[in-house]
């Protein structure tokens, strides 16, 4: 099982940007589809974006399209989430996740990170 550690969260004003990082260790990183989820206070955890092992296939939820970009570096065993044009409704704890495939990212997560807080002020 791969271990995941997120970083890069913080407090930012609306319209600002943040880049989250998720460093993987343990088992080989490259075969995994990597994804980001988030959970706002009082709400269920929701899917944000995912990228397959090759980097050729990505998938994101409609609310972040055009604003968030997922990327990965299989040499550094790290996945990133570049978040631009942030809105107060993006405020949440953001979690990194590893899954066997992009088709399974919403139903089968084999590893979760501990989460990093993102707060967007209006």
GROMACS .gro file of N, CA and C in nm:
model
  366
    1UNK      N    1   0.084  -0.118   0.000
    1UNK     CA    2   0.000   0.000   0.000
    1UNK      C    3   0.088   0.124   0.000
    2UNK      N    4   0.047   0.223  -0.078
    2UNK     CA    5   0.125   0.345  -0.086
    2UNK      C    6   0.081   0.442   0.024
    3UNK      N    7   0.178   0.512   0.082
    3UNK     CA    8   0.148   0.613   0.184
    3UNK      C    9   0.149   0.752   0.118
    4UNK      N   10   0.052   0.835   0.155
    4UNK     CA   11   0.035   0.965   0.091
    4UNK      C   12   0.038   1.077   0.195
    5UNK      N   13   0.111   1.184   0.163
    5UNK     CA   14   0.120   1.299   0.252
    5UNK      C   15   0.097   1.426   0.170
    6UNK      N   16  -0.010   1.500   0.206
    6UNK     CA   17  -0.042   1.624   0.136
    6UNK      C   18   0.027   1.743   0.201
    7UNK      N   19   0.046   1.846   0.121
    7UNK     CA   20   0.097   1.974   0.171
    7UNK      C   21   0.051   2.085   0.077
    8UNK      N   22   0.067   2.208   0.122
    8UNK     CA   23   0.037   2.321   0.036
    8UNK      C   24  -0.092   2.394   0.066
    9UNK      N   25  -0.169   2.344   0.161
    9UNK     CA   26  -0.293   2.413   0.195
    9UNK      C   27  -0.263   2.543   0.267
   10UNK      N   28  -0.369   2.622   0.288
   10UNK     CA   29  -0.353   2.748   0.358
   10UNK      C   30  -0.473   2.837   0.342
   11UNK      N   31  -0.454   2.964   0.380
   11UNK     CA   32  -0.558   3.065   0.371
   11UNK      C   33  -0.527   3.156   0.253
   12UNK      N   34  -0.627   3.178   0.169
   12UNK     CA   35  -0.608   3.262   0.051
   12UNK      C   36  -0.735   3.342   0.026
   13UNK      N   37  -0.720   3.459  -0.032
   13UNK     CA   38  -0.838   3.539  -0.066
   13UNK      C   39  -0.905   3.486  -0.192
   14UNK      N   40  -1.032   3.513  -0.204
   14UNK     CA   41  -1.105   3.475  -0.325
   14UNK      C   42  -1.036   3.531  -0.449
   15UNK      N   43  -1.025   3.449  -0.551
   15UNK     CA   44  -0.955   3.487  -0.673
   15UNK      C   45  -0.809   3.448  -0.673
   16UNK      N   46  -0.759   3.405  -0.559
   16UNK     CA   47  -0.619   3.367  -0.548
   16UNK      C   48  -0.593   3.224  -0.592
   17UNK      N   49  -0.469   3.181  -0.573
   17UNK     CA   50  -0.425   3.048  -0.617
   17UNK      C   51  -0.349   2.976  -0.507
   18UNK      N   52  -0.356   2.844  -0.512
   18UNK     CA   53  -0.277   2.757  -0.427
   18UNK      C   54  -0.237   2.635  -0.508
   19UNK      N   55  -0.125   2.575  -0.473
   19UNK     CA   56  -0.087   2.447  -0.533
   19UNK      C   57  -0.069   2.345  -0.423
   20UNK      N   58  -0.149   2.241  -0.428
   20UNK     CA   59  -0.137   2.131  -0.334
   20UNK      C   60  -0.043   2.026  -0.392
   21UNK      N   61   0.031   1.963  -0.302
   21UNK     CA   62   0.119   1.853  -0.340
   21UNK      C   63   0.084   1.730  -0.258
   22UNK      N   64   0.107   1.615  -0.316
   22UNK     CA   65   0.086   1.489  -0.246
   22UNK      C   66   0.204   1.398  -0.277
   23UNK      N   67   0.285   1.372  -0.177
   23UNK     CA   68   0.402   1.288  -0.194
   23UNK      C   69   0.370   1.145  -0.153
   24UNK      N   70   0.409   1.052  -0.238
   24UNK     CA   71   0.382   0.911  -0.213
   24UNK      C   72   0.509   0.838  -0.175
   25UNK      N   73   0.492   0.741  -0.088
   25UNK     CA   74   0.604   0.655  -0.049
   25UNK      C   75   0.551   0.514  -0.027
   26UNK      N   76   0.641   0.420  -0.016
   26UNK     CA   77   0.599   0.283   0.004
   26UNK      C   78   0.602   0.208  -0.127
   27UNK      N   79   0.489   0.158  -0.169
   27UNK     CA   80   0.483   0.083  -0.294
   27UNK      C   81   0.503   0.175  -0.414
   28UNK      N   82   0.528   0.115  -0.529
   28UNK     CA   83   0.553   0.190  -0.651
   28UNK      C   84   0.436   0.282  -0.683
   29UNK      N   85   0.467   0.406  -0.708
   29UNK     CA   86   0.367   0.510  -0.728
   29UNK      C   87   0.305   0.506  -0.866
   30UNK      N   88   0.386   0.477  -0.967
   30UNK     CA   89   0.342   0.502  -1.103
   30UNK      C   90   0.221   0.422  -1.150
   31UNK      N   91   0.195   0.300  -1.106
   31UNK     CA   92   0.078   0.231  -1.161
   31UNK      C   93  -0.056   0.289  -1.112
   32UNK      N   94  -0.056   0.368  -1.008
   32UNK     CA   95  -0.180   0.415  -0.950
   32UNK      C   96  -0.239   0.532  -1.027
   33UNK      N   97  -0.372   0.531  -1.037
   33UNK     CA   98  -0.443   0.654  -1.068
   33UNK      C   99  -0.444   0.737  -0.940
   34UNK      N  100  -0.412   0.865  -0.952
   34UNK     CA  101  -0.409   0.953  -0.836
   34UNK      C  102  -0.520   1.055  -0.846
   35UNK      N  103  -0.581   1.084  -0.732
   35UNK     CA  104  -0.692   1.177  -0.734
   35UNK      C  105  -0.693   1.269  -0.613
   36UNK      N  106  -0.777   1.369  -0.622
   36UNK     CA  107  -0.802   1.463  -0.512
   36UNK      C  108  -0.950   1.464  -0.481
   37UNK      N  109  -0.980   1.463  -0.353
   37UNK     CA  110  -1.115   1.477  -0.301
   37UNK      C  111  -1.113   1.593  -0.202
   38UNK      N  112  -1.232   1.639  -0.166
   38UNK     CA  113  -1.240   1.743  -0.063
   38UNK      C  114  -1.365   1.723   0.022
   39UNK      N  115  -1.357   1.774   0.144
   39UNK     CA  116  -1.471   1.765   0.235
   39UNK      C  117  -1.486   1.897   0.307
   40UNK      N  118  -1.598   1.963   0.281
   40UNK     CA  119  -1.631   2.089   0.348
   40UNK      C  120  -1.703   2.058   0.479
   41UNK      N  121  -1.702   2.152   0.574
   41UNK     CA  122  -1.769   2.129   0.703
   41UNK      C  123  -1.916   2.094   0.683
   42UNK      N  124  -1.958   1.986   0.746
   42UNK     CA  125  -2.097   1.946   0.740
   42UNK      C  126  -2.140   1.880   0.610
   43UNK      N  127  -2.044   1.855   0.522
   43UNK     CA  128  -2.076   1.793   0.393
   43UNK      C  129  -2.000   1.662   0.375
   44UNK      N  130  -2.046   1.582   0.280
   44UNK     CA  131  -1.976   1.458   0.250
   44UNK      C  132  -1.852   1.487   0.166
   45UNK      N  133  -1.759   1.393   0.172
   45UNK     CA  134  -1.640   1.404   0.089
   45UNK      C  135  -1.680   1.393  -0.058
   46UNK      N  136  -1.624   1.480  -0.142
   46UNK     CA  137  -1.658   1.478  -0.283
   46UNK      C  138  -1.533   1.469  -0.369
   47UNK      N  139  -1.550   1.410  -0.486
   47UNK     CA  140  -1.443   1.396  -0.583
   47UNK      C  141  -1.412   1.531  -0.645
   48UNK      N  142  -1.282   1.556  -0.668
   48UNK     CA  143  -1.241   1.681  -0.733
   48UNK      C  144  -1.178   1.653  -0.869
   49UNK      N  145  -1.072   1.573  -0.873
   49UNK     CA  146  -1.001   1.550  -0.999
   49UNK      C  147  -0.917   1.423  -0.986
   50UNK      N  148  -0.884   1.364  -1.102
   50UNK     CA  149  -0.800   1.245  -1.104
   50UNK      C  150  -0.719   1.241  -1.231
   51UNK      N  151  -0.608   1.169  -1.224
   51UNK     CA  152  -0.520   1.150  -1.340
   51UNK      C  153  -0.470   1.007  -1.339
   52UNK      N  154  -0.472   0.942  -1.456
   52UNK     CA  155  -0.425   0.804  -1.462
   52UNK      C  156  -0.272   0.798  -1.454
   53UNK      N  157  -0.218   0.676  -1.451
   53UNK     CA  158  -0.075   0.659  -1.428
   53UNK      C  159   0.009   0.723  -1.536
   54UNK      N  160  -0.042   0.725  -1.660
   54UNK     CA  161   0.037   0.777  -1.771
   54UNK      C  162   0.032   0.929  -1.780
   55UNK      N  163  -0.068   0.988  -1.717
   55UNK     CA  164  -0.087   1.132  -1.729
   55UNK      C  165  -0.168   1.172  -1.851
   56UNK      N  166  -0.208   1.074  -1.932
   56UNK     CA  167  -0.280   1.107  -2.055
   56UNK      C  168  -0.430   1.120  -2.033
   57UNK      N  169  -0.481   1.067  -1.925
   57UNK     CA  170  -0.624   1.073  -1.900
   57UNK      C  171  -0.650   1.145  -1.769
   58UNK      N  172  -0.733   1.248  -1.775
   58UNK     CA  173  -0.771   1.321  -1.655
   58UNK      C  174  -0.922   1.333  -1.649
   59UNK      N  175  -0.971   1.363  -1.532
   59UNK     CA  176  -1.114   1.367  -1.506
   59UNK      C  177  -1.134   1.460  -1.388
   60UNK      N  178  -1.227   1.554  -1.401
   60UNK     CA  179  -1.252   1.646  -1.290
   60UNK      C  180  -1.400   1.676  -1.280
   61UNK      N  181  -1.440   1.720  -1.163
   61UNK     CA  182  -1.579   1.755  -1.143
   61UNK      C  183  -1.609   1.891  -1.207
   62UNK      N  184  -1.733   1.911  -1.246
   62UNK     CA  185  -1.768   2.030  -1.324
   62UNK      C  186  -1.735   2.160  -1.251
   63UNK      N  187  -1.751   2.161  -1.121
   63UNK     CA  188  -1.735   2.286  -1.046
   63UNK      C  189  -1.592   2.340  -1.045
   64UNK      N  190  -1.494   2.257  -1.082
   64UNK     CA  191  -1.355   2.304  -1.081
   64UNK      C  192  -1.295   2.311  -1.221
   65UNK      N  193  -1.368   2.267  -1.322
   65UNK     CA  194  -1.315   2.270  -1.458
   65UNK      C  195  -1.281   2.412  -1.501
   66UNK      N  196  -1.164   2.427  -1.561
   66UNK     CA  197  -1.118   2.558  -1.602
   66UNK      C  198  -1.046   2.635  -1.492
   67UNK      N  199  -1.053   2.584  -1.369
   67UNK     CA  200  -0.987   2.652  -1.256
   67UNK      C  201  -0.880   2.565  -1.191
   68UNK      N  202  -0.905   2.435  -1.178
   68UNK     CA  203  -0.811   2.343  -1.113
   68UNK      C  204  -0.746   2.254  -1.219
   69UNK      N  205  -0.617   2.226  -1.198
   69UNK     CA  206  -0.545   2.137  -1.289
   69UNK      C  207  -0.468   2.034  -1.207
   70UNK      N  208  -0.489   1.907  -1.240
   70UNK     CA  209  -0.415   1.800  -1.175
   70UNK      C  210  -0.297   1.762  -1.263
   71UNK      N  211  -0.185   1.731  -1.198
   71UNK     CA  212  -0.066   1.686  -1.271
   71UNK      C  213   0.011   1.591  -1.181
   72UNK      N  214   0.105   1.518  -1.240
   72UNK     CA  215   0.185   1.425  -1.160
   72UNK      C  216   0.326   1.416  -1.215
   73UNK      N  217   0.417   1.382  -1.126
   73UNK     CA  218   0.556   1.359  -1.162
   73UNK      C  219   0.593   1.221  -1.109
   74UNK      N  220   0.598   1.123  -1.198
   74UNK     CA  221   0.623   0.985  -1.155
   74UNK      C  222   0.768   0.963  -1.113
   75UNK      N  223   0.857   1.054  -1.144
   75UNK     CA  224   0.995   1.045  -1.095
   75UNK      C  225   1.001   1.090  -0.950
   76UNK      N  226   0.929   1.194  -0.918
   76UNK     CA  227   0.926   1.247  -0.782
   76UNK      C  228   0.817   1.182  -0.696
   77UNK      N  229   0.739   1.092  -0.757
   77UNK     CA  230   0.630   1.026  -0.683
   77UNK      C  231   0.536   1.127  -0.619
   78UNK      N  232   0.500   1.227  -0.695
   78UNK     CA  233   0.419   1.336  -0.642
   78UNK      C  234   0.308   1.372  -0.740
   79UNK      N  235   0.192   1.401  -0.685
   79UNK     CA  236   0.079   1.451  -0.763
   79UNK      C  237   0.045   1.591  -0.712
   80UNK      N  238   0.003   1.675  -0.803
   80UNK     CA  239  -0.023   1.815  -0.770
   80UNK      C  240  -0.167   1.853  -0.805
   81UNK      N  241  -0.217   1.955  -0.737
   81UNK     CA  242  -0.344   2.015  -0.774
   81UNK      C  243  -0.324   2.166  -0.774
   82UNK      N  244  -0.316   2.223  -0.893
   82UNK     CA  245  -0.305   2.368  -0.908
   82UNK      C  246  -0.446   2.425  -0.905
   83UNK      N  247  -0.471   2.514  -0.811
   83UNK     CA  248  -0.603   2.570  -0.792
   83UNK      C  249  -0.597   2.721  -0.817
   84UNK      N  250  -0.664   2.766  -0.920
   84UNK     CA  251  -0.670   2.908  -0.955
   84UNK      C  252  -0.812   2.960  -0.940
   85UNK      N  253  -0.825   3.091  -0.936
   85UNK     CA  254  -0.956   3.156  -0.926
   85UNK      C  255  -1.038   3.094  -0.813
   86UNK      N  256  -0.977   3.081  -0.699
   86UNK     CA  257  -1.042   3.015  -0.586
   86UNK      C  258  -1.163   3.094  -0.538
   87UNK      N  259  -1.263   3.019  -0.493
   87UNK     CA  260  -1.388   3.076  -0.443
   87UNK      C  261  -1.409   3.032  -0.298
   88UNK      N  262  -1.486   3.108  -0.222
   88UNK     CA  263  -1.512   3.067  -0.083
   88UNK      C  264  -1.570   2.926  -0.075
   89UNK      N  265  -1.647   2.885  -0.173
   89UNK     CA  266  -1.706   2.750  -0.170
   89UNK      C  267  -1.604   2.640  -0.196
   90UNK      N  268  -1.481   2.676  -0.229
   90UNK     CA  269  -1.374   2.576  -0.240
   90UNK      C  270  -1.314   2.543  -0.104
   91UNK      N  271  -1.354   2.615  -0.002
   91UNK     CA  272  -1.303   2.589   0.132
   91UNK      C  273  -1.337   2.448   0.176
   92UNK      N  274  -1.234   2.371   0.214
   92UNK     CA  275  -1.253   2.231   0.251
   92UNK      C  276  -1.119   2.173   0.295
   93UNK      N  277  -1.124   2.053   0.348
   93UNK     CA  278  -1.004   1.973   0.365
   93UNK      C  279  -0.986   1.893   0.236
   94UNK      N  280  -0.869   1.902   0.179
   94UNK     CA  281  -0.840   1.834   0.053
   94UNK      C  282  -0.757   1.708   0.081
   95UNK      N  283  -0.802   1.598   0.024
   95UNK     CA  284  -0.739   1.469   0.044
   95UNK      C  285  -0.685   1.414  -0.087
   96UNK      N  286  -0.569   1.356  -0.079
   96UNK     CA  287  -0.508   1.284  -0.190
   96UNK      C  288  -0.550   1.138  -0.182
   97UNK      N  289  -0.566   1.074  -0.297
   97UNK     CA  290  -0.612   0.936  -0.299
   97UNK      C  291  -0.543   0.858  -0.410
   98UNK      N  292  -0.525   0.728  -0.386
   98UNK     CA  293  -0.468   0.638  -0.486
   98UNK      C  294  -0.567   0.527  -0.516
   99UNK      N  295  -0.585   0.500  -0.644
   99UNK     CA  296  -0.684   0.402  -0.689
   99UNK      C  297  -0.624   0.318  -0.801
  100UNK      N  298  -0.676   0.197  -0.823
  100UNK     CA  299  -0.622   0.113  -0.930
  100UNK      C  300  -0.644   0.170  -1.070
  101UNK      N  301  -0.751   0.245  -1.090
  101UNK     CA  302  -0.779   0.298  -1.223
  101UNK      C  303  -0.866   0.421  -1.215
  102UNK      N  304  -0.868   0.498  -1.323
  102UNK     CA  305  -0.948   0.620  -1.324
  102UNK      C  306  -1.097   0.586  -1.323
  103UNK      N  307  -1.132   0.469  -1.374
  103UNK     CA  308  -1.272   0.425  -1.372
  103UNK      C  309  -1.318   0.392  -1.231
  104UNK      N  310  -1.226   0.362  -1.142
  104UNK     CA  311  -1.260   0.321  -1.007
  104UNK      C  312  -1.234   0.428  -0.902
  105UNK      N  313  -1.186   0.543  -0.943
  105UNK     CA  314  -1.140   0.643  -0.846
  105UNK      C  315  -1.250   0.682  -0.748
  106UNK      N  316  -1.375   0.683  -0.790
  106UNK     CA  317  -1.482   0.723  -0.699
  106UNK      C  318  -1.532   0.608  -0.613
  107UNK      N  319  -1.498   0.485  -0.648
  107UNK     CA  320  -1.554   0.370  -0.576
  107UNK      C  321  -1.450   0.285  -0.506
  108UNK      N  322  -1.323   0.294  -0.546
  108UNK     CA  323  -1.221   0.211  -0.485
  108UNK      C  324  -1.094   0.292  -0.464
  109UNK      N  325  -1.077   0.343  -0.345
  109UNK     CA  326  -0.956   0.415  -0.307
  109UNK      C  327  -0.876   0.326  -0.213
  110UNK      N  328  -0.754   0.298  -0.252
  110UNK     CA  329  -0.672   0.206  -0.174
  110UNK      C  330  -0.588   0.277  -0.068
  111UNK      N  331  -0.563   0.405  -0.089
  111UNK     CA  332  -0.487   0.482   0.010
  111UNK      C  333  -0.539   0.625   0.013
  112UNK      N  334  -0.545   0.680   0.133
  112UNK     CA  335  -0.583   0.819   0.154
  112UNK      C  336  -0.470   0.892   0.224
  113UNK      N  337  -0.454   1.020   0.193
  113UNK     CA  338  -0.366   1.104   0.272
  113UNK      C  339  -0.440   1.155   0.395
  114UNK      N  340  -0.371   1.232   0.477
  114UNK     CA  341  -0.431   1.280   0.602
  114UNK      C  342  -0.511   1.408   0.581
  115UNK      N  343  -0.494   1.472   0.466
  115UNK     CA  344  -0.570   1.592   0.434
  115UNK      C  345  -0.494   1.720   0.462
  116UNK      N  346  -0.526   1.824   0.385
  116UNK     CA  347  -0.469   1.956   0.406
  116UNK      C  348  -0.581   2.060   0.392
  117UNK      N  349  -0.584   2.154   0.485
  117UNK     CA  350  -0.693   2.251   0.489
  117UNK      C  351  -0.670   2.364   0.388
  118UNK      N  352  -0.774   2.392   0.312
  118UNK     CA  353  -0.776   2.508   0.221
  118UNK      C  354  -0.891   2.598   0.264
  119UNK      N  355  -0.860   2.723   0.294
  119UNK     CA  356  -0.962   2.819   0.334
  119UNK      C  357  -0.955   2.939   0.240
  120UNK      N  358  -1.068   2.971   0.179
  120UNK     CA  359  -1.076   3.082   0.086
  120UNK      C  360  -1.167   3.188   0.147
  121UNK      N  361  -1.111   3.305   0.171
  121UNK     CA  362  -1.188   3.413   0.233
  121UNK      C  363  -1.249   3.502   0.125
  122UNK      N  364  -1.365   3.557   0.157
  122UNK     CA  365  -1.436   3.642   0.059
  122UNK      C  366  -1.395   3.787   0.072
   0.00000   0.00000   0.00000
